PDB file of C-alpha atoms in Angstrom:
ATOM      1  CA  UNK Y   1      -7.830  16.291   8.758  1.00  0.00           C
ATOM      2  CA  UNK Y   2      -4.303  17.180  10.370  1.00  0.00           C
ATOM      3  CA  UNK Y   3      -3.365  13.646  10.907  1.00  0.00           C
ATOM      4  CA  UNK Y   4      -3.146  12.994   6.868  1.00  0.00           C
ATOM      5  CA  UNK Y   5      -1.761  16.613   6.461  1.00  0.00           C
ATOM      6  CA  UNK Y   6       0.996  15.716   8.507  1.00  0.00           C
ATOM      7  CA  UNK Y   7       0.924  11.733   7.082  1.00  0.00           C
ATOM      8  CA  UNK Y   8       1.250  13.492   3.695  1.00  0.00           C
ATOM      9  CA  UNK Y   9       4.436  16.125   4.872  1.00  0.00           C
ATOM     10  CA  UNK Y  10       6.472  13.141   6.492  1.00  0.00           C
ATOM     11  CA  UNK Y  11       6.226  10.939   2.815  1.00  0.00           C
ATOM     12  CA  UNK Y  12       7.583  14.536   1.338  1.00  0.00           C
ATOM     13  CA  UNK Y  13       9.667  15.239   3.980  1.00  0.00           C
ATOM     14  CA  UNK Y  14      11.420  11.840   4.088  1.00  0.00           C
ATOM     15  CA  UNK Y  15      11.504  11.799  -0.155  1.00  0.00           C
ATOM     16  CA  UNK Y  16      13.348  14.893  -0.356  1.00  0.00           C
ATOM     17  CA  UNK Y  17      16.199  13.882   2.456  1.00  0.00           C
ATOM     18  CA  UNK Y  18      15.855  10.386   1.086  1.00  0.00           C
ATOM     19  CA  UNK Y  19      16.667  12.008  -2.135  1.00  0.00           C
ATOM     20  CA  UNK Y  20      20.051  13.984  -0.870  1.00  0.00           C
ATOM     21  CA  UNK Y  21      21.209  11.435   0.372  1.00  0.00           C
ATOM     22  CA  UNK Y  22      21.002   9.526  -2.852  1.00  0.00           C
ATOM     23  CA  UNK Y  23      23.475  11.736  -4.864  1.00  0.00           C
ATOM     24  CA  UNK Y  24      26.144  11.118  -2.156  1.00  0.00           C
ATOM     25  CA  UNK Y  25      25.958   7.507  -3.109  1.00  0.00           C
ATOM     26  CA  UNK Y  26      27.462   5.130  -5.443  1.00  0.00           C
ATOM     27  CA  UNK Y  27      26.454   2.954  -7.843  1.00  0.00           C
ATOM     28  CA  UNK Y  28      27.641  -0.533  -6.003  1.00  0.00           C
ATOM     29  CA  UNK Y  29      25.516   1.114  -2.599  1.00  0.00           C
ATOM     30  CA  UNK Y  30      22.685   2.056  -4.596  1.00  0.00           C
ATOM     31  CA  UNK Y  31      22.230  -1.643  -5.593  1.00  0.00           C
ATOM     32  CA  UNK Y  32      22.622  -2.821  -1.881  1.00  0.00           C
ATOM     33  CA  UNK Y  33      19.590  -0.248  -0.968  1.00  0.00           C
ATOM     34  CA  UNK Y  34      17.872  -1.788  -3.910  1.00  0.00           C
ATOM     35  CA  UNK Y  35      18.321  -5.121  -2.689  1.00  0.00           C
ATOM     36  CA  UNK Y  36      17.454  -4.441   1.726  1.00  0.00           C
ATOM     37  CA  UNK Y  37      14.256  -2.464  -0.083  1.00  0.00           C
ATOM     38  CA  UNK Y  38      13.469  -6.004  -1.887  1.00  0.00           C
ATOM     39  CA  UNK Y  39      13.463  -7.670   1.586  1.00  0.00           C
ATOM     40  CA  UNK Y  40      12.126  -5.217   3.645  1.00  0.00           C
ATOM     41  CA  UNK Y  41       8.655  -5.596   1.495  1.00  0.00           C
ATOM     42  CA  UNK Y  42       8.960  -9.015   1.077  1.00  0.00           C
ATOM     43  CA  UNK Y  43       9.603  -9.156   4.765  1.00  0.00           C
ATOM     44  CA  UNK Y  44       6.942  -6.968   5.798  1.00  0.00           C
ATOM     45  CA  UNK Y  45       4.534  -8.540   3.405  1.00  0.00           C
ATOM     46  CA  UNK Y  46       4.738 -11.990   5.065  1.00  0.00           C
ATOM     47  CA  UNK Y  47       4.618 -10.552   8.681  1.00  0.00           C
ATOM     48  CA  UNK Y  48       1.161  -9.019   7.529  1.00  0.00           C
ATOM     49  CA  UNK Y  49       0.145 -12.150   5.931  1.00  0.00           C
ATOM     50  CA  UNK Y  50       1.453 -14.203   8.777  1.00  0.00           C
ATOM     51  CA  UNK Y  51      -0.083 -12.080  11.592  1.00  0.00           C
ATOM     52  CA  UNK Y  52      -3.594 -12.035  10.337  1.00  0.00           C
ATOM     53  CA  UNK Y  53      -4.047 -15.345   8.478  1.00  0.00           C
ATOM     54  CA  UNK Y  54      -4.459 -17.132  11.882  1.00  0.00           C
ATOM     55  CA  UNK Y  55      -7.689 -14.773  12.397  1.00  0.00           C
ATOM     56  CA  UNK Y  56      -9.120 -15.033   8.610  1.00  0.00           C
ATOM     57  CA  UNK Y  57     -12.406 -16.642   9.355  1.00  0.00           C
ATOM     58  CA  UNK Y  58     -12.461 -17.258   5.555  1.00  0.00           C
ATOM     59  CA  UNK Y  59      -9.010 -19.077   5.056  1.00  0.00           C
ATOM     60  CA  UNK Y  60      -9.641 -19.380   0.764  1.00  0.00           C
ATOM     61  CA  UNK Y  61     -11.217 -15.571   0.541  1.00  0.00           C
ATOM     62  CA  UNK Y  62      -7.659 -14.576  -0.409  1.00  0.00           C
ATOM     63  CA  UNK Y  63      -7.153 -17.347  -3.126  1.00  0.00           C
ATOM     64  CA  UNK Y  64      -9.884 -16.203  -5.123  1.00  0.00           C
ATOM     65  CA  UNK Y  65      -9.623 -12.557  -4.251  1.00  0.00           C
ATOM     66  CA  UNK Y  66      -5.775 -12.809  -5.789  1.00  0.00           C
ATOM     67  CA  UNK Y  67      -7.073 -15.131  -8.786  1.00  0.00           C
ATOM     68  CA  UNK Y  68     -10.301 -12.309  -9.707  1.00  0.00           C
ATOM     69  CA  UNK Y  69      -8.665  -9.664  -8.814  1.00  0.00           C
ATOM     70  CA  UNK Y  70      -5.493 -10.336 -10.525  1.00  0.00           C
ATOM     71  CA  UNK Y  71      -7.176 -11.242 -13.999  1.00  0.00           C
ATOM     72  CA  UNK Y  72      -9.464  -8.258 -13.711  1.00  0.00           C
ATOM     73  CA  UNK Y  73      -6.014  -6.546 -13.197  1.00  0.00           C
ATOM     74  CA  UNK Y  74      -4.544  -8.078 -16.127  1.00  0.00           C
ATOM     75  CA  UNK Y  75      -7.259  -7.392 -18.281  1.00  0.00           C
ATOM     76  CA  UNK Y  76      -7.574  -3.457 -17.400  1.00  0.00           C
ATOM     77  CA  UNK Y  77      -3.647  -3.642 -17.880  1.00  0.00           C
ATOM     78  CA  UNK Y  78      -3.592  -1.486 -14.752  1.00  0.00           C
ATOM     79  CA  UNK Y  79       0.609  -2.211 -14.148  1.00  0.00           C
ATOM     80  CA  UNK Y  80       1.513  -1.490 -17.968  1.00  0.00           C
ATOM     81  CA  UNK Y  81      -0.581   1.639 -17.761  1.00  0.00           C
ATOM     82  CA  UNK Y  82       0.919   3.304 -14.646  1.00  0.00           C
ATOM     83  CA  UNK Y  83       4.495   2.197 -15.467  1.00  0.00           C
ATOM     84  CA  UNK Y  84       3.625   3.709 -19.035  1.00  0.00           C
ATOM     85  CA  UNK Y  85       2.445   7.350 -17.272  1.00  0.00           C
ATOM     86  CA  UNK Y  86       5.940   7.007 -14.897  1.00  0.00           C
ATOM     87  CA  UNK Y  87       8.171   6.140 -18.135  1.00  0.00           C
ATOM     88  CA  UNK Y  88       7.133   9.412 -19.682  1.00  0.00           C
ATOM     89  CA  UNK Y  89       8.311  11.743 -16.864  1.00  0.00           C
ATOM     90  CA  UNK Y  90      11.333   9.204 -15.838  1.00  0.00           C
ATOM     91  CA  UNK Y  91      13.608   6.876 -17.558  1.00  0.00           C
ATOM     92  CA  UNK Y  92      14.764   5.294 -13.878  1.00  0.00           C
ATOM     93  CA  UNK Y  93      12.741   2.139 -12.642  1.00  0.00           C
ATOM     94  CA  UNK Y  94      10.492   4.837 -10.634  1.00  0.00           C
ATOM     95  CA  UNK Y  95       7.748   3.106 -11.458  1.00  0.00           C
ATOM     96  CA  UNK Y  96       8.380  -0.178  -9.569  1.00  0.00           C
ATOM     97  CA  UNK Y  97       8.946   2.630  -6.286  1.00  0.00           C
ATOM     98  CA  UNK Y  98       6.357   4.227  -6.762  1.00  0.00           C
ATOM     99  CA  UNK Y  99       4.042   1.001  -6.861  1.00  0.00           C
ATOM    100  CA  UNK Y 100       5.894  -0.212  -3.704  1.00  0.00           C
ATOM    101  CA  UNK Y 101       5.838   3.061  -2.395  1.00  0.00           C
ATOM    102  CA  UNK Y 102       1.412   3.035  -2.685  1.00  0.00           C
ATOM    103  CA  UNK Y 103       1.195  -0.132  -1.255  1.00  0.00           C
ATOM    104  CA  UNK Y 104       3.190   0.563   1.772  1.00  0.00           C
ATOM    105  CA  UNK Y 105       1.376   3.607   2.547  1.00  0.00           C
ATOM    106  CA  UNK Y 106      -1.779   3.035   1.249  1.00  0.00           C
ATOM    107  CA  UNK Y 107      -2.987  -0.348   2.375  1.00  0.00           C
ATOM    108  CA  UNK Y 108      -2.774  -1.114   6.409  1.00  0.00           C
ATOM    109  CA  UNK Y 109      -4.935  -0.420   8.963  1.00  0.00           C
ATOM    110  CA  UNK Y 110      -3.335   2.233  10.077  1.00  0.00           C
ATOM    111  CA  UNK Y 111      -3.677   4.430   6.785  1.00  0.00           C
ATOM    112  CA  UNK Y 112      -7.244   3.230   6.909  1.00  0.00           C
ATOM    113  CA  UNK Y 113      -8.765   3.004  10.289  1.00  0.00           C
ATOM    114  CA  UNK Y 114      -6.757   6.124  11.134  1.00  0.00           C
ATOM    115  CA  UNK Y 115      -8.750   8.625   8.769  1.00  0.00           C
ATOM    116  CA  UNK Y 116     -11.784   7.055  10.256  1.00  0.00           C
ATOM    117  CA  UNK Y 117     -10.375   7.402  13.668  1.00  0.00           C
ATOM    118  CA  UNK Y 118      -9.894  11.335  12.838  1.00  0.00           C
ATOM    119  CA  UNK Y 119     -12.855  12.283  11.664  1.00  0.00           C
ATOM    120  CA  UNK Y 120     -15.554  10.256  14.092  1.00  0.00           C
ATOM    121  CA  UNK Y 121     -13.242  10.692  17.097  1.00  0.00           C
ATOM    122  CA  UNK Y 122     -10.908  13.888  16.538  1.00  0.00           C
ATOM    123  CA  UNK Y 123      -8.007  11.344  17.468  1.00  0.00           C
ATOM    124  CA  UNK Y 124      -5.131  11.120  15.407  1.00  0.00           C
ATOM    125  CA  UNK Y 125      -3.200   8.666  17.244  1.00  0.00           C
ATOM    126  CA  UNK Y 126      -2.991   6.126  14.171  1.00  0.00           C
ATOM    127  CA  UNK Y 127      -2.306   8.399  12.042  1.00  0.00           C
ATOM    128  CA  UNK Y 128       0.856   9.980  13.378  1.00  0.00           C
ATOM    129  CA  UNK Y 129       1.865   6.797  13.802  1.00  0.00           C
ATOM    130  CA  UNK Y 130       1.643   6.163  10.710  1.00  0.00           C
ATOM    131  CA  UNK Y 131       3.362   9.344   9.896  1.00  0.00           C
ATOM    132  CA  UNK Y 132       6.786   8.008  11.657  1.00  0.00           C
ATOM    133  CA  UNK Y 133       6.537   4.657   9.979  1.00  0.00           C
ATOM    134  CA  UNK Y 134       5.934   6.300   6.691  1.00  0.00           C
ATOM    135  CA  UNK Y 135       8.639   9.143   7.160  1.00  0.00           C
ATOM    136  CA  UNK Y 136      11.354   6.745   7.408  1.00  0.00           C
ATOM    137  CA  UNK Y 137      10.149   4.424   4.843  1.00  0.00           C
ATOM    138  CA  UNK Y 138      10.002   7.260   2.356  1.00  0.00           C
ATOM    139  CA  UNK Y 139      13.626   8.180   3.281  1.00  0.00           C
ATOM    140  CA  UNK Y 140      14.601   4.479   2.535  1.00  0.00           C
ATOM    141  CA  UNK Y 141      12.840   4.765  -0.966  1.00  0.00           C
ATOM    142  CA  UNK Y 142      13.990   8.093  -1.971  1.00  0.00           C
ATOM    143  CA  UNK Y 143      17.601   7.335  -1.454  1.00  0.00           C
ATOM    144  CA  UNK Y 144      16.583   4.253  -3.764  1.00  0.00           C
ATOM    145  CA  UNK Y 145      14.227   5.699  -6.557  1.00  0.00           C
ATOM    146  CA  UNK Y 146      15.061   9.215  -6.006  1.00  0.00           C
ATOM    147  CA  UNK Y 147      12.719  12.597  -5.860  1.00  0.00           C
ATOM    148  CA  UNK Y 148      10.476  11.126  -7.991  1.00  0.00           C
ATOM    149  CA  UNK Y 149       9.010   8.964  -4.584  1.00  0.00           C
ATOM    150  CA  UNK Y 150       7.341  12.276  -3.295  1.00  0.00           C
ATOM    151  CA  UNK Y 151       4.677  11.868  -5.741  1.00  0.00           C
ATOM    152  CA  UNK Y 152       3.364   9.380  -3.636  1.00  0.00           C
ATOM    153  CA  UNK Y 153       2.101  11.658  -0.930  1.00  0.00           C
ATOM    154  CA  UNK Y 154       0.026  12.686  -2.915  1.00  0.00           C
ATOM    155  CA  UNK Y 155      -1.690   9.592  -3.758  1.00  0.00           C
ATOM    156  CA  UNK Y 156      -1.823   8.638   0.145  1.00  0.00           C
ATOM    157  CA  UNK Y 157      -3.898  12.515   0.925  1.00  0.00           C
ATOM    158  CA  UNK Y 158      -6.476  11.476  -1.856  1.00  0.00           C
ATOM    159  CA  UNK Y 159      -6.663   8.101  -0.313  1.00  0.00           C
ATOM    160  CA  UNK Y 160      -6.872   9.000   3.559  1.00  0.00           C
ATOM    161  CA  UNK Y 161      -8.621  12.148   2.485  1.00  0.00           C
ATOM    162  CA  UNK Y 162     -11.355  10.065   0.619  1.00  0.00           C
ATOM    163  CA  UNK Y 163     -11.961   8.032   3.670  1.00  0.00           C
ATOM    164  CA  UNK Y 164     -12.127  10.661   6.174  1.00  0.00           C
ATOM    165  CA  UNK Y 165     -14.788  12.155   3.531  1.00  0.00           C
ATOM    166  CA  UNK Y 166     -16.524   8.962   4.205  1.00  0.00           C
ATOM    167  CA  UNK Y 167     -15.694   8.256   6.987  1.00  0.00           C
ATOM    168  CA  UNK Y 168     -19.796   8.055   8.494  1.00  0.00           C
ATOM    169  CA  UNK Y 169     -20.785   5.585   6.185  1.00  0.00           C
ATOM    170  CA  UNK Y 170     -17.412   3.500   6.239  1.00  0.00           C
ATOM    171  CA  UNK Y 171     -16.872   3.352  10.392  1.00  0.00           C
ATOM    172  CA  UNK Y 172     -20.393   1.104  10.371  1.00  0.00           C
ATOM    173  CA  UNK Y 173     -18.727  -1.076   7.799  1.00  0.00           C
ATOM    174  CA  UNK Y 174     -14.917  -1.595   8.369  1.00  0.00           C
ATOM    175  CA  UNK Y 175     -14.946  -4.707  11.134  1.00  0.00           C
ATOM    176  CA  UNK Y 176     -12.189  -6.045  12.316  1.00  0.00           C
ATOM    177  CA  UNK Y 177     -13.093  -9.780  10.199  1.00  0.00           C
ATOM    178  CA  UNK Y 178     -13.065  -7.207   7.046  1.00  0.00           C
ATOM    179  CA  UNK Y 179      -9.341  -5.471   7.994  1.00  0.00           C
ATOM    180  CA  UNK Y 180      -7.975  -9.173   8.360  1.00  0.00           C
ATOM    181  CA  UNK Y 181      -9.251 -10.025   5.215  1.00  0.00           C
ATOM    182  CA  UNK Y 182      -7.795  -6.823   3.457  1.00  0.00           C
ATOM    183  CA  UNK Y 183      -4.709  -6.727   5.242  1.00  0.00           C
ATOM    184  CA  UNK Y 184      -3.871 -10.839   4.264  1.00  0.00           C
ATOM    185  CA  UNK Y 185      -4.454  -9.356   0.540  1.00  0.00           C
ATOM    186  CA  UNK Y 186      -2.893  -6.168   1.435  1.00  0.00           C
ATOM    187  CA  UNK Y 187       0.428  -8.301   2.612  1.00  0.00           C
ATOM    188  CA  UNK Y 188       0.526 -10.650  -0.565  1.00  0.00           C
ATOM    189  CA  UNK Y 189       0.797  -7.297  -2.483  1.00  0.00           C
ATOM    190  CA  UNK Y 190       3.639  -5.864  -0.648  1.00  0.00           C
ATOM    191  CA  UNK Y 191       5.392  -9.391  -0.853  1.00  0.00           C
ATOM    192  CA  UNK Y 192       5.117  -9.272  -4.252  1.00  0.00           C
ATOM    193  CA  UNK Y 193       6.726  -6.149  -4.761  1.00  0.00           C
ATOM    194  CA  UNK Y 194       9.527  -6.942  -3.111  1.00  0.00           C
ATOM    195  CA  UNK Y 195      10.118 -10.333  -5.487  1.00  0.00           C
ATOM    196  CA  UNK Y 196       9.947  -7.728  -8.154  1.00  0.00           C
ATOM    197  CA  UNK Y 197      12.034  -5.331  -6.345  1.00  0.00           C
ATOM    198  CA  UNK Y 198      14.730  -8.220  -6.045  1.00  0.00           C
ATOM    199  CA  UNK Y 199      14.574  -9.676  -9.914  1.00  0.00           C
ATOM    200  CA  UNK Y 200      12.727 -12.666  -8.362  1.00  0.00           C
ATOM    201  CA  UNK Y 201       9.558 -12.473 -10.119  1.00  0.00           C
ATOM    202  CA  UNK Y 202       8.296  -9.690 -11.941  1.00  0.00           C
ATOM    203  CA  UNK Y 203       4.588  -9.923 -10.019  1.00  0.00           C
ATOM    204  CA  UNK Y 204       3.706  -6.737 -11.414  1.00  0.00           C
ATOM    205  CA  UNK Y 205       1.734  -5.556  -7.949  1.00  0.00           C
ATOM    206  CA  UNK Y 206      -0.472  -2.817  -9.254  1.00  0.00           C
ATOM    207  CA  UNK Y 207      -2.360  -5.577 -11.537  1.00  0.00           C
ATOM    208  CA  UNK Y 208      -3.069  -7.173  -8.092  1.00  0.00           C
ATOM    209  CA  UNK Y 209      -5.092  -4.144  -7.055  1.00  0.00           C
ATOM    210  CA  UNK Y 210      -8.575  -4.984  -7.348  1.00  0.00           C
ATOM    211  CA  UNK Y 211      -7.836  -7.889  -5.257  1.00  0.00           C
ATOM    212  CA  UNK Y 212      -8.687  -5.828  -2.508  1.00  0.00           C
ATOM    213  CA  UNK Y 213     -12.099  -5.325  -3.814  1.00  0.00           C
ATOM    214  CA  UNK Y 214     -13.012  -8.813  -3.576  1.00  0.00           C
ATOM    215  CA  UNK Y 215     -12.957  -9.206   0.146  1.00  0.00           C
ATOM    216  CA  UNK Y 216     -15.237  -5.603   0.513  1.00  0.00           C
ATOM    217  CA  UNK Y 217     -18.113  -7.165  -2.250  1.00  0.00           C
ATOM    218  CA  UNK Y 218     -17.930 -10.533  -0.278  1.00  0.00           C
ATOM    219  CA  UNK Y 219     -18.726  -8.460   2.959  1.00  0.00           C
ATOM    220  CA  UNK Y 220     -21.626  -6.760   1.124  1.00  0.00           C
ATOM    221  CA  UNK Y 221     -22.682  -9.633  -0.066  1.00  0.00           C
ATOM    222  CA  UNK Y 222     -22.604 -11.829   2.841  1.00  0.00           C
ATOM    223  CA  UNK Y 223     -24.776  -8.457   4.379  1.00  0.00           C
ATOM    224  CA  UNK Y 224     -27.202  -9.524   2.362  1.00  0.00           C
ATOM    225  CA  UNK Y 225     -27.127 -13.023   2.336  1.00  0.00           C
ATOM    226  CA  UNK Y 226     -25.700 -14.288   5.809  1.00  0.00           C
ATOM    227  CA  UNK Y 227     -23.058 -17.094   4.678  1.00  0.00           C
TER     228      UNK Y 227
END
């Protein structure tokens, strides 16, 4: 498990430096790192969508995972909850951060595959690479959001260490058609954080979570009943 140990120490290593640097910087900066935050996700979220969409061998799988998953979101309140939990401990726009913060980490292949990669293999190639993407990142959002990014980390070690946990049962399951089909989701997400991020649209992301259900029961289901 070394790889997310040392996936986990780059997010708090890059938060904390992220967060010096913040209180060197001014107000009129701050909002310029606010707004190249807004179109790094919204960049990075396309290039996801864009790179994988070509492959989708279910081109409308995303339409109604976004439209179930989204009103399931809704309905749970999942984005008025979290942002609820944040306001209590911060009275800063953490919140929206740390939501862009979970999907960047969290939901790739390489935060996914690379816990499965670990445990199966012993090879933690993905996952340091991950580690470098995500330590810079985390700088980027610290000197944004502040400290408060670092809780984060933690999030990302229950997620990669749930799937290494797993990891048996999962590696039989994850195929590449079911990554494409996450990571098209997975992009739309990020994308919409950065709208938020940039006082575009307030998406509210984390009510788009259990979008990414929808493509892993349509798997199981098509398992069952080839489609």
């Amino acid at each position: 498990m070394i790889g997310t140990i040392v996936n986990t120490s780059t997010i708090l290593a890059g938060s904390v430096l992220g967060s010096v640097v913040k209180k060197g910087i001014k107000e009129e900066y701050q909002g310029a790192l606010y707004t190249a935050m807004g179109l790094a996700a919204t960049v990075l979220g396309i290039n996801t969508v864009v790179g994988n969409m070509p492959n989708s061998q279910y081109p409308v799988l995303f339409i109604l995972s976004l439209a179930a998953g989204g009103l399931l979101g809704t309905m749970l309140n999942v984005d008025g909850r979290f942002q609820n939990l944040v306001g209590k401990f911060s009275k800063s726009n953490l919140g929206q951060g740390l939501s862009t913060g979970i999907l960047l980490y969290c939901i790739g292949s390489l935060s996914i595959l690379g816990p499965i990669q670990s445990a199966l293999n012993n090879d933690n190639t993905f996952l340091f690479t991950n580690a470098t993407l995500d330590f810079v990142t985390s700088m980027v959002l610290a000197s944004t959001y502040g400290i408060g990014m670092a809780l984060a980390a933690g999030v990302l070690f229950l997620w990669q260490g749930s799937i290494y946990l797993c990891a048996g049962a999962l590696s039989a399951f994850i195929s590449p058609e079911l990554m494409c089909e996450i990571s098209i989701v997975g992009g739309i997400l990020i994308f919409s954080s950065g709208l938020s991020i940039l006082g575009i649209k307030d998406c509210k992301a984390l009510n788009l979570l259990p979008s990414l259900l929808i493509p892993i029961l349509w798997f199981i289901v098509k398992g069952f009943l080839p489609i």
